[in-house]
Tab-separated table of C-alpha atoms and ligand atoms in Angstrom:
chain	number	residue	atom	x	y	z
A	506	MET	CA	4.451	-6.134	25.370
A	507	LYS	CA	6.917	-6.983	22.615
A	508	ALA	CA	7.467	-4.270	20.008
A	509	VAL	CA	9.994	-3.404	17.330
A	510	THR	CA	11.167	0.166	17.750
A	511	ILE	CA	13.885	2.437	16.450
A	512	LYS	CA	15.794	4.791	18.713
A	513	ALA	CA	17.861	6.228	15.853
A	514	PHE	CA	17.515	6.408	12.079
A	515	GLY	CA	19.681	3.994	10.112
A	516	GLY	CA	19.999	0.600	8.452
A	517	PRO	CA	18.060	-2.558	9.365
A	518	GLU	CA	20.310	-2.952	12.428
A	519	VAL	CA	18.497	-0.076	14.204
A	520	LEU	CA	15.350	-2.240	14.458
A	521	GLN	CA	15.201	-3.459	18.043
A	522	LEU	CA	12.842	-5.978	19.599
A	523	VAL	CA	12.079	-4.438	23.015
A	524	ASP	CA	9.645	-4.592	25.910
A	525	ALA	CA	7.417	-1.531	25.604
A	526	PRO	CA	4.443	-0.335	27.638
A	527	ARG	CA	1.048	-1.370	26.278
A	528	PRO	CA	-0.574	1.720	24.699
A	529	VAL	CA	-3.734	3.234	26.176
A	530	PRO	CA	-6.397	4.086	23.573
A	531	ALA	CA	-7.724	7.664	23.381
A	532	ALA	CA	-11.480	8.286	23.256
A	533	ASP	CA	-11.638	7.860	19.462
A	534	GLU	CA	-9.255	4.884	19.329
A	535	LEU	CA	-9.244	1.108	19.502
A	536	LEU	CA	-6.645	-0.938	21.332
A	537	ILE	CA	-5.869	-3.768	18.953
A	538	SER	CA	-4.287	-7.046	19.867
A	539	VAL	CA	-2.132	-7.356	16.753
A	540	TYR	CA	-1.819	-10.756	15.058
A	541	ALA	CA	0.042	-9.624	11.958
A	542	SER	CA	1.541	-6.474	10.482
A	543	GLY	CA	2.163	-5.732	6.838
A	544	VAL	CA	5.578	-4.458	5.759
A	545	ASN	CA	5.569	-1.488	3.380
A	546	PRO	CA	8.311	0.577	1.744
A	547	VAL	CA	7.341	3.546	3.927
A	548	ASP	CA	8.502	1.526	6.956
A	549	TRP	CA	12.111	1.419	5.810
A	550	VAL	CA	11.984	4.948	4.381
A	551	ILE	CA	11.059	6.100	7.900
A	552	ARG	CA	13.608	3.756	9.489
A	553	ASN	CA	16.495	5.112	7.443
A	554	GLY	CA	15.449	8.750	7.958
A	555	SER	CA	16.191	9.653	4.343
A	556	ASN	CA	12.934	11.486	3.687
A	557	GLU	CA	13.516	14.959	5.100
A	558	ALA	CA	9.864	16.036	4.851
A	559	MET	CA	8.655	12.979	6.755
A	560	ARG	CA	11.444	13.119	9.301
A	561	SER	CA	10.183	16.388	10.737
A	562	PHE	CA	6.925	14.641	11.813
A	563	LEU	CA	8.616	11.779	13.633
A	564	THR	CA	9.485	11.408	17.298
A	565	LEU	CA	11.927	8.736	18.476
A	566	PRO	CA	11.752	6.135	19.854
A	567	LEU	CA	9.156	4.975	17.351
A	568	THR	CA	7.402	1.672	16.783
A	569	LEU	CA	7.094	1.094	13.034
A	570	GLY	CA	4.286	-0.596	11.080
A	571	TRP	CA	1.270	0.946	9.335
A	572	ASP	CA	-0.734	-2.132	8.355
A	573	ALA	CA	-2.462	-4.176	11.028
A	574	ALA	CA	-4.796	-7.134	11.434
A	575	GLY	CA	-5.944	-8.240	14.850
A	576	VAL	CA	-8.674	-8.346	17.448
A	577	VAL	CA	-10.173	-5.390	19.311
A	578	ALA	CA	-8.978	-5.554	22.927
A	579	GLU	CA	-10.443	-2.238	24.178
A	580	VAL	CA	-12.748	0.405	22.744
A	581	GLY	CA	-12.267	4.143	23.398
A	582	SER	CA	-15.132	5.914	25.167
A	583	ALA	CA	-16.310	7.780	22.023
A	584	VAL	CA	-16.051	4.856	19.614
A	585	THR	CA	-19.182	3.287	18.187
A	586	GLY	CA	-19.520	0.281	15.911
A	587	PHE	CA	-16.791	-1.908	17.440
A	588	GLN	CA	-16.799	-4.357	20.371
A	589	PRO	CA	-13.944	-6.123	22.138
A	590	GLY	CA	-13.367	-9.382	20.283
A	591	ASP	CA	-14.075	-8.000	16.777
A	592	ALA	CA	-11.567	-9.108	14.151
A	593	VAL	CA	-10.396	-5.962	12.330
A	594	TYR	CA	-7.874	-4.653	9.824
A	595	GLY	CA	-6.663	-1.154	9.119
A	596	VAL	CA	-3.988	1.512	9.227
A	597	PRO	CA	-2.420	2.601	12.556
A	598	ASN	CA	-1.991	6.308	13.279
A	599	PHE	CA	0.563	8.061	11.127
A	600	PRO	CA	2.822	9.505	12.414
A	601	GLY	CA	2.665	7.565	15.677
A	602	ASN	CA	3.500	4.165	17.057
A	603	GLY	CA	2.491	1.407	14.688
A	604	SER	CA	1.771	-2.291	14.339
A	605	TYR	CA	5.166	-3.986	14.779
A	606	ALA	CA	3.931	-4.728	18.302
A	607	GLU	CA	1.670	-7.028	20.290
A	608	TYR	CA	-0.732	-4.123	20.892
A	609	CYS	CA	-1.419	-0.965	18.955
A	610	ALA	CA	-3.746	1.970	19.720
A	611	ALA	CA	-5.224	3.476	16.561
A	612	LYS	CA	-8.077	5.670	15.327
A	613	ALA	CA	-11.220	3.550	14.982
A	614	SER	CA	-12.095	5.474	11.806
A	615	GLN	CA	-9.068	3.880	10.094
A	616	PHE	CA	-10.192	0.299	10.843
A	617	ALA	CA	-12.962	-1.975	9.583
A	618	ARG	CA	-14.062	-5.599	9.990
A	619	LYS	CA	-11.453	-7.988	8.637
A	620	PRO	CA	-12.482	-9.822	5.450
A	621	GLN	CA	-13.943	-13.081	6.734
A	622	ARG	CA	-12.258	-15.367	4.254
A	623	LEU	CA	-8.763	-14.090	5.082
A	624	SER	CA	-6.373	-15.169	7.797
A	625	PHE	CA	-4.860	-12.399	9.931
A	626	ILE	CA	-1.628	-12.797	7.965
A	627	GLU	CA	-3.419	-12.204	4.660
A	628	ALA	CA	-5.556	-9.376	6.059
A	629	ALA	CA	-2.454	-7.538	7.319
A	630	GLY	CA	-1.225	-7.304	3.729
A	631	VAL	CA	-4.244	-5.338	2.553
A	632	PRO	CA	-4.881	-1.966	4.242
A	633	LEU	CA	-2.071	0.406	3.255
A	634	ALA	CA	-1.419	-0.938	-0.247
A	635	GLY	CA	-5.122	-1.545	-0.894
A	636	LEU	CA	-6.171	1.917	0.257
A	637	THR	CA	-3.412	3.528	-1.794
A	638	ALA	CA	-4.612	1.697	-4.908
A	639	TRP	CA	-8.234	2.639	-4.131
A	640	THR	CA	-7.385	6.292	-3.470
A	641	GLY	CA	-5.414	6.502	-6.709
A	642	LEU	CA	-7.918	4.738	-8.952
A	643	PHE	CA	-11.209	5.990	-7.599
A	644	GLY	CA	-10.425	8.984	-5.354
A	645	HIS	CA	-8.241	10.714	-7.972
A	646	GLY	CA	-8.511	8.724	-11.211
A	647	GLN	CA	-12.325	8.444	-11.196
A	648	VAL	CA	-11.980	5.078	-12.949
A	649	ARG	CA	-15.259	3.760	-14.383
A	650	ALA	CA	-16.398	0.595	-16.146
A	651	GLY	CA	-15.213	0.405	-19.737
A	652	GLN	CA	-12.226	2.715	-19.271
A	653	ARG	CA	-8.684	1.766	-20.227
A	654	VAL	CA	-6.303	1.882	-17.261
A	655	LEU	CA	-2.507	1.506	-17.353
A	656	ILE	CA	-0.945	0.392	-14.061
A	657	GLN	CA	2.801	0.768	-13.508
A	658	GLY	CA	4.253	-1.508	-10.812
A	659	ALA	CA	1.429	-4.023	-11.375
A	660	SER	CA	3.212	-6.904	-9.606
A	661	GLY	CA	3.846	-5.002	-6.358
A	662	GLY	CA	1.703	-4.384	-3.306
A	663	VAL	CA	-0.144	-1.262	-4.490
A	664	GLY	CA	-0.154	-2.205	-8.185
A	665	GLY	CA	-1.395	-5.760	-7.597
A	666	PHE	CA	-4.463	-4.460	-5.754
A	667	ALA	CA	-4.945	-1.756	-8.377
A	668	VAL	CA	-5.093	-4.350	-11.170
A	669	GLN	CA	-7.738	-6.314	-9.291
A	670	PHE	CA	-9.839	-3.325	-8.158
A	671	ALA	CA	-9.890	-1.800	-11.647
A	672	LYS	CA	-10.951	-5.163	-13.129
A	673	ALA	CA	-13.596	-5.630	-10.450
A	674	LYS	CA	-15.077	-2.248	-11.476
A	675	GLY	CA	-15.149	-3.261	-15.148
A	676	ALA	CA	-12.099	-1.433	-16.538
A	677	TYR	CA	-9.760	-2.742	-19.248
A	678	VAL	CA	-6.412	-3.135	-17.466
A	679	ILE	CA	-2.887	-3.012	-18.863
A	680	GLY	CA	-0.222	-3.827	-16.262
A	681	LEU	CA	3.507	-3.129	-16.454
A	682	ALA	CA	5.933	-5.413	-14.620
A	683	SER	CA	9.228	-7.180	-15.173
A	684	ALA	CA	9.344	-10.158	-17.546
A	685	GLY	CA	9.198	-12.785	-14.799
A	686	ASN	CA	5.991	-11.296	-13.380
A	687	LEU	CA	3.905	-10.945	-16.555
A	688	ASP	CA	2.045	-14.259	-16.065
A	689	TYR	CA	1.385	-13.274	-12.458
A	690	VAL	CA	-0.093	-9.906	-13.481
A	691	LYS	CA	-2.339	-11.661	-16.047
A	692	GLN	CA	-3.392	-14.116	-13.366
A	693	LEU	CA	-4.440	-11.146	-11.189
A	694	GLY	CA	-6.807	-10.271	-14.033
A	695	ALA	CA	-4.942	-7.810	-16.257
A	696	ASP	CA	-6.098	-7.898	-19.880
A	697	GLU	CA	-2.550	-7.165	-21.045
A	698	ALA	CA	0.799	-7.338	-19.243
A	699	LEU	CA	3.931	-5.691	-20.634
A	700	ASP	CA	7.581	-5.891	-19.585
A	701	TYR	CA	8.676	-2.370	-18.651
A	702	ARG	CA	12.273	-3.184	-19.555
A	703	GLY	CA	11.849	-5.047	-22.853
A	704	GLN	CA	8.582	-3.705	-24.293
A	705	PRO	CA	8.272	0.066	-24.801
A	706	PHE	CA	4.716	0.652	-23.633
A	707	GLU	CA	4.757	4.143	-25.130
A	708	GLU	CA	4.852	2.479	-28.578
A	709	LEU	CA	2.469	-0.384	-27.773
A	710	VAL	CA	-0.299	1.265	-25.766
A	711	ARG	CA	-2.624	4.158	-26.559
A	712	ASP	CA	-5.970	5.768	-25.699
A	713	VAL	CA	-5.589	5.283	-21.966
A	714	ASP	CA	-8.108	7.013	-19.704
A	715	VAL	CA	-6.107	6.710	-16.483
A	716	VAL	CA	-2.457	5.928	-15.755
A	717	LEU	CA	-1.659	4.882	-12.184
A	718	GLU	CA	2.024	5.261	-11.318
A	719	ALA	CA	2.309	2.596	-8.595
A	720	SER	CA	5.930	1.712	-9.333
A	721	PRO	CA	8.779	3.212	-7.308
A	722	GLN	CA	9.895	5.246	-10.311
A	723	ARG	CA	10.088	8.879	-9.488
A	724	ASP	CA	11.345	9.955	-12.875
A	725	ASN	CA	9.667	12.799	-14.719
A	726	ARG	CA	11.152	11.665	-18.071
A	727	GLU	CA	9.392	8.313	-17.632
A	728	ARG	CA	6.202	10.182	-16.738
A	729	LEU	CA	6.320	11.969	-20.092
A	730	LYS	CA	6.015	8.564	-21.807
A	731	ALA	CA	2.964	7.759	-19.724
A	732	VAL	CA	1.347	11.122	-20.466
A	733	ALA	CA	1.883	10.395	-24.177
A	734	VAL	CA	-0.373	7.299	-24.038
A	735	LEU	CA	-3.240	9.169	-22.341
A	736	LYS	CA	-6.379	10.121	-24.233
A	737	PRO	CA	-7.101	13.861	-24.407
A	738	GLY	CA	-8.710	14.682	-21.078
A	739	GLY	CA	-7.148	11.626	-19.379
A	740	ILE	CA	-5.785	11.500	-15.826
A	741	PHE	CA	-2.247	10.655	-14.698
A	742	VAL	CA	-2.229	9.626	-11.045
A	743	SER	CA	0.967	9.118	-9.079
A	744	VAL	CA	1.116	7.602	-5.613
A	745	ASN	CA	4.698	8.893	-5.289
A	746	VAL	CA	3.638	12.059	-3.547
A	747	ASP	CA	7.212	12.883	-2.535
A	748	ALA	CA	8.174	13.395	-6.217
A	749	PRO	CA	6.187	16.295	-7.709
A	750	PHE	CA	5.536	16.666	-11.441
A	751	ASP	CA	8.088	18.928	-13.106
A	752	GLU	CA	7.398	21.709	-15.581
A	753	ALA	CA	7.759	19.422	-18.628
A	754	VAL	CA	5.185	16.939	-17.277
A	755	ARG	CA	2.769	19.724	-16.404
A	756	ALA	CA	3.150	21.193	-19.898
A	757	ALA	CA	2.595	17.804	-21.575
A	758	LEU	CA	-0.540	17.262	-19.473
A	759	ALA	CA	-1.846	20.727	-20.324
A	760	GLN	CA	-1.295	20.161	-24.031
A	761	LYS	CA	-3.626	17.149	-23.808
A	762	GLN	CA	-6.126	18.829	-21.514
A	763	ALA	CA	-5.161	15.978	-19.197
A	764	THR	CA	-4.923	16.164	-15.414
A	765	GLY	CA	-2.049	15.191	-13.122
A	766	GLU	CA	-2.932	14.050	-9.618
A	767	MET	CA	-0.860	13.138	-6.562
A	768	ALA	CA	-2.575	10.526	-4.404
A	769	PRO	CA	-1.646	10.297	-0.710
A	770	ASN	CA	-3.595	7.290	0.576
A	771	GLN	CA	-6.738	8.010	2.547
A	772	PRO	CA	-7.252	5.553	5.433
A	773	ARG	CA	-11.056	5.486	5.125
A	774	GLN	CA	-13.183	2.938	6.934
A	775	ASP	CA	-15.834	2.913	4.178
A	776	TRP	CA	-13.199	2.024	1.588
A	777	LEU	CA	-11.754	-0.727	3.820
A	778	THR	CA	-15.269	-2.128	4.139
A	779	GLU	CA	-15.797	-2.033	0.367
A	780	ILE	CA	-12.421	-3.728	-0.188
A	781	ALA	CA	-13.380	-6.426	2.350
A	782	GLN	CA	-16.628	-7.034	0.435
A	783	LEU	CA	-14.723	-7.533	-2.831
A	784	ILE	CA	-12.356	-9.951	-1.095
A	785	ASP	CA	-15.187	-11.906	0.536
A	786	ALA	CA	-16.980	-12.049	-2.821
A	787	GLY	CA	-13.872	-13.721	-4.283
A	788	GLN	CA	-13.152	-10.816	-6.664
A	789	VAL	CA	-9.834	-9.842	-5.096
A	790	GLN	CA	-7.089	-12.163	-3.896
A	791	VAL	CA	-4.344	-11.325	-1.431
A	792	VAL	CA	-0.905	-12.590	-2.351
A	793	VAL	CA	1.516	-12.798	0.585
A	794	SER	CA	4.855	-13.814	-0.856
A	795	ARG	CA	6.607	-14.272	2.479
A	796	VAL	CA	5.836	-14.264	6.201
A	797	TYR	CA	8.544	-13.340	8.717
A	798	PRO	CA	8.402	-13.706	12.504
A	799	LEU	CA	8.522	-10.321	14.262
A	800	ALA	CA	12.066	-11.035	15.444
A	801	GLU	CA	13.213	-11.283	11.802
A	802	VAL	CA	11.923	-7.850	10.837
A	803	ALA	CA	15.368	-6.746	9.614
A	804	ALA	CA	15.319	-9.471	6.949
A	805	ALA	CA	11.832	-8.368	5.904
A	806	HIS	CA	13.090	-4.810	5.471
A	807	ARG	CA	16.044	-5.981	3.401
A	808	GLU	CA	13.681	-7.851	1.094
A	809	SER	CA	11.308	-4.898	0.783
A	810	GLU	CA	14.229	-2.624	-0.042
A	811	THR	CA	14.849	-4.569	-3.258
A	812	TRP	CA	11.637	-3.019	-4.713
A	813	HIS	CA	10.887	-6.400	-6.292
A	814	VAL	CA	8.443	-8.020	-3.894
A	815	ARG	CA	5.577	-9.854	-5.577
A	816	GLY	CA	2.438	-9.020	-3.588
A	817	LYS	CA	3.073	-8.425	0.115
A	818	LEU	CA	5.467	-9.214	2.965
A	819	VAL	CA	3.909	-9.748	6.392
A	820	LEU	CA	5.227	-10.068	9.952
A	821	GLU	CA	3.578	-12.669	12.174
A	822	ILE	CA	3.144	-11.322	15.700
A	823	ARG	CA	0.823	-13.950	17.271
A	824	PRO	CA	-0.044	-17.369	15.885
A	825	GLU	CA	-3.389	-17.362	14.053
A	826	ASN	CA	-5.175	-19.404	16.751
A	827	ALA	CA	-3.572	-17.738	19.808
A	828	PRO	CA	-5.929	-16.115	22.314
A	829	ALA	CA	-6.172	-12.323	21.908
B	1413	NAP	N1	0.680	7.557	-1.726
B	1413	NAP	C1	0.824	6.742	-0.718
B	1413	NAP	O1	0.213	6.987	0.333
B	1413	NAP	C2	1.640	5.490	-0.862
B	1413	NAP	C3	1.377	4.384	-0.047
B	1413	NAP	C4	2.084	3.198	-0.276
B	1413	NAP	C5	3.069	3.155	-1.261
B	1413	NAP	N2	3.354	4.265	-1.991
B	1413	NAP	C6	4.383	4.225	-3.055
B	1413	NAP	O2	3.893	3.325	-4.050
B	1413	NAP	C7	4.982	2.720	-4.731
B	1413	NAP	C8	4.741	1.206	-4.754
B	1413	NAP	O3	4.738	0.729	-3.420
B	1413	NAP	P1	4.527	-0.826	-3.135
B	1413	NAP	O4	4.290	-0.988	-1.698
B	1413	NAP	O5	3.551	-1.392	-4.101
B	1413	NAP	O6	6.009	-1.379	-3.520
B	1413	NAP	P2	6.441	-2.857	-3.894
B	1413	NAP	O7	5.477	-3.822	-3.300
B	1413	NAP	O8	7.888	-2.976	-3.589
B	1413	NAP	O9	6.236	-2.954	-5.471
B	1413	NAP	C9	6.962	-2.205	-6.356
B	1413	NAP	C10	6.787	-2.761	-7.763
B	1413	NAP	O10	7.396	-1.859	-8.678
B	1413	NAP	C11	8.068	-2.559	-9.695
B	1413	NAP	N3	9.332	-1.903	-10.014
B	1413	NAP	C12	10.502	-1.946	-9.324
B	1413	NAP	N4	11.432	-1.186	-9.944
B	1413	NAP	C13	10.826	-0.660	-11.047
B	1413	NAP	C14	11.260	0.211	-12.087
B	1413	NAP	N5	12.514	0.694	-12.128
B	1413	NAP	N6	10.388	0.535	-13.054
B	1413	NAP	C15	9.130	0.079	-13.026
B	1413	NAP	N7	8.642	-0.751	-12.075
B	1413	NAP	C16	9.498	-1.105	-11.094
B	1413	NAP	C17	8.317	-3.962	-9.197
B	1413	NAP	O11	7.916	-4.827	-10.231
B	1413	NAP	P3	8.844	-6.053	-10.744
B	1413	NAP	O12	9.318	-6.758	-9.505
B	1413	NAP	O13	7.914	-6.854	-11.597
B	1413	NAP	O14	9.988	-5.404	-11.471
B	1413	NAP	C18	7.448	-4.114	-7.939
B	1413	NAP	O15	6.480	-5.123	-8.078
B	1413	NAP	C19	6.239	3.137	-3.973
B	1413	NAP	O16	6.907	4.159	-4.663
B	1413	NAP	C20	5.722	3.626	-2.636
B	1413	NAP	O17	6.579	4.599	-2.056
B	1413	NAP	C21	2.653	5.415	-1.830
């Protein structure tokens, strides 16, 4: 099968389109015939080997890609609830070989039925970013109807889903993005959208129940501004788990009896199913800003590395109507 692997850490040039053996699913896994794979910042962070903590988990050569949509080709002996031919979406095993490949073996518990109204391309843009938003908002932030939620990075992959999920659950949503994306964030459903460069949110926003840091900022001085807009007892959730809160942030949270939470995404099947229901009900849209063929994966990485993608980037691996 065709796959994009790395044999060494480095720039986009280390991505190689190779012939690789088709994986064999373990008892608790599915073999998925992959139609499309999402591209996420973690892909190029792994590729360039810059994250020391992550690097120690990785074995080369490695097939990248942790966002898949496709059709079940084989079902492991202990798997229930899936049949060959089911259209699915989910998160491949991490660490492990991923979805930049024609086939991928992955834990069945990390996959669910694909939203029916989405193409494979659209569905591949959902799992990792969607689950990260869900984990942050509901797993850690405990967001409820009527609460005020501030989302940083609201035009990106994680933030764009967070805006829509929080709205779907009845929250009042304030999204931060750059000036050119404010209309987009409003169109996703945000009640207010502010330019993080030109409008100081710390002066314009207050009484926030939950802040979700879904921007790439890993700056504890910026976090202090976000803590300042929280209500007493509020929750600051960061998805940037590689950048812990410093002493000043912890002290500011304590002064407000507020909580600080780090949110590593949880690849839960029940959450993927709930997200699919929201999508099929028309409450959540999936914005794919660009589709690249698998062979152009290096260009997709270069675009993702700008940190200014609106919505999602996706790699097409098989044409939508190709046989599985
Ligand atoms: N916890 C986890 O398991 C997990 C999983 C996935 C991602 N993440 C993390 O979540 C963050 C977002 O990931 P993503 O996939 O959504 O990335 P993305 O699609 O590239 O989106 C990033 C967004 O952040 C905004 N942004 C860029 N620079 C900024 C700055 N200096 N200040 C404020 N906002 C800025 C951009 O908005 P504009 O273009 O409008 O400027 C962009 O829309 C990343 O840090 C990523 O590492 C964590």
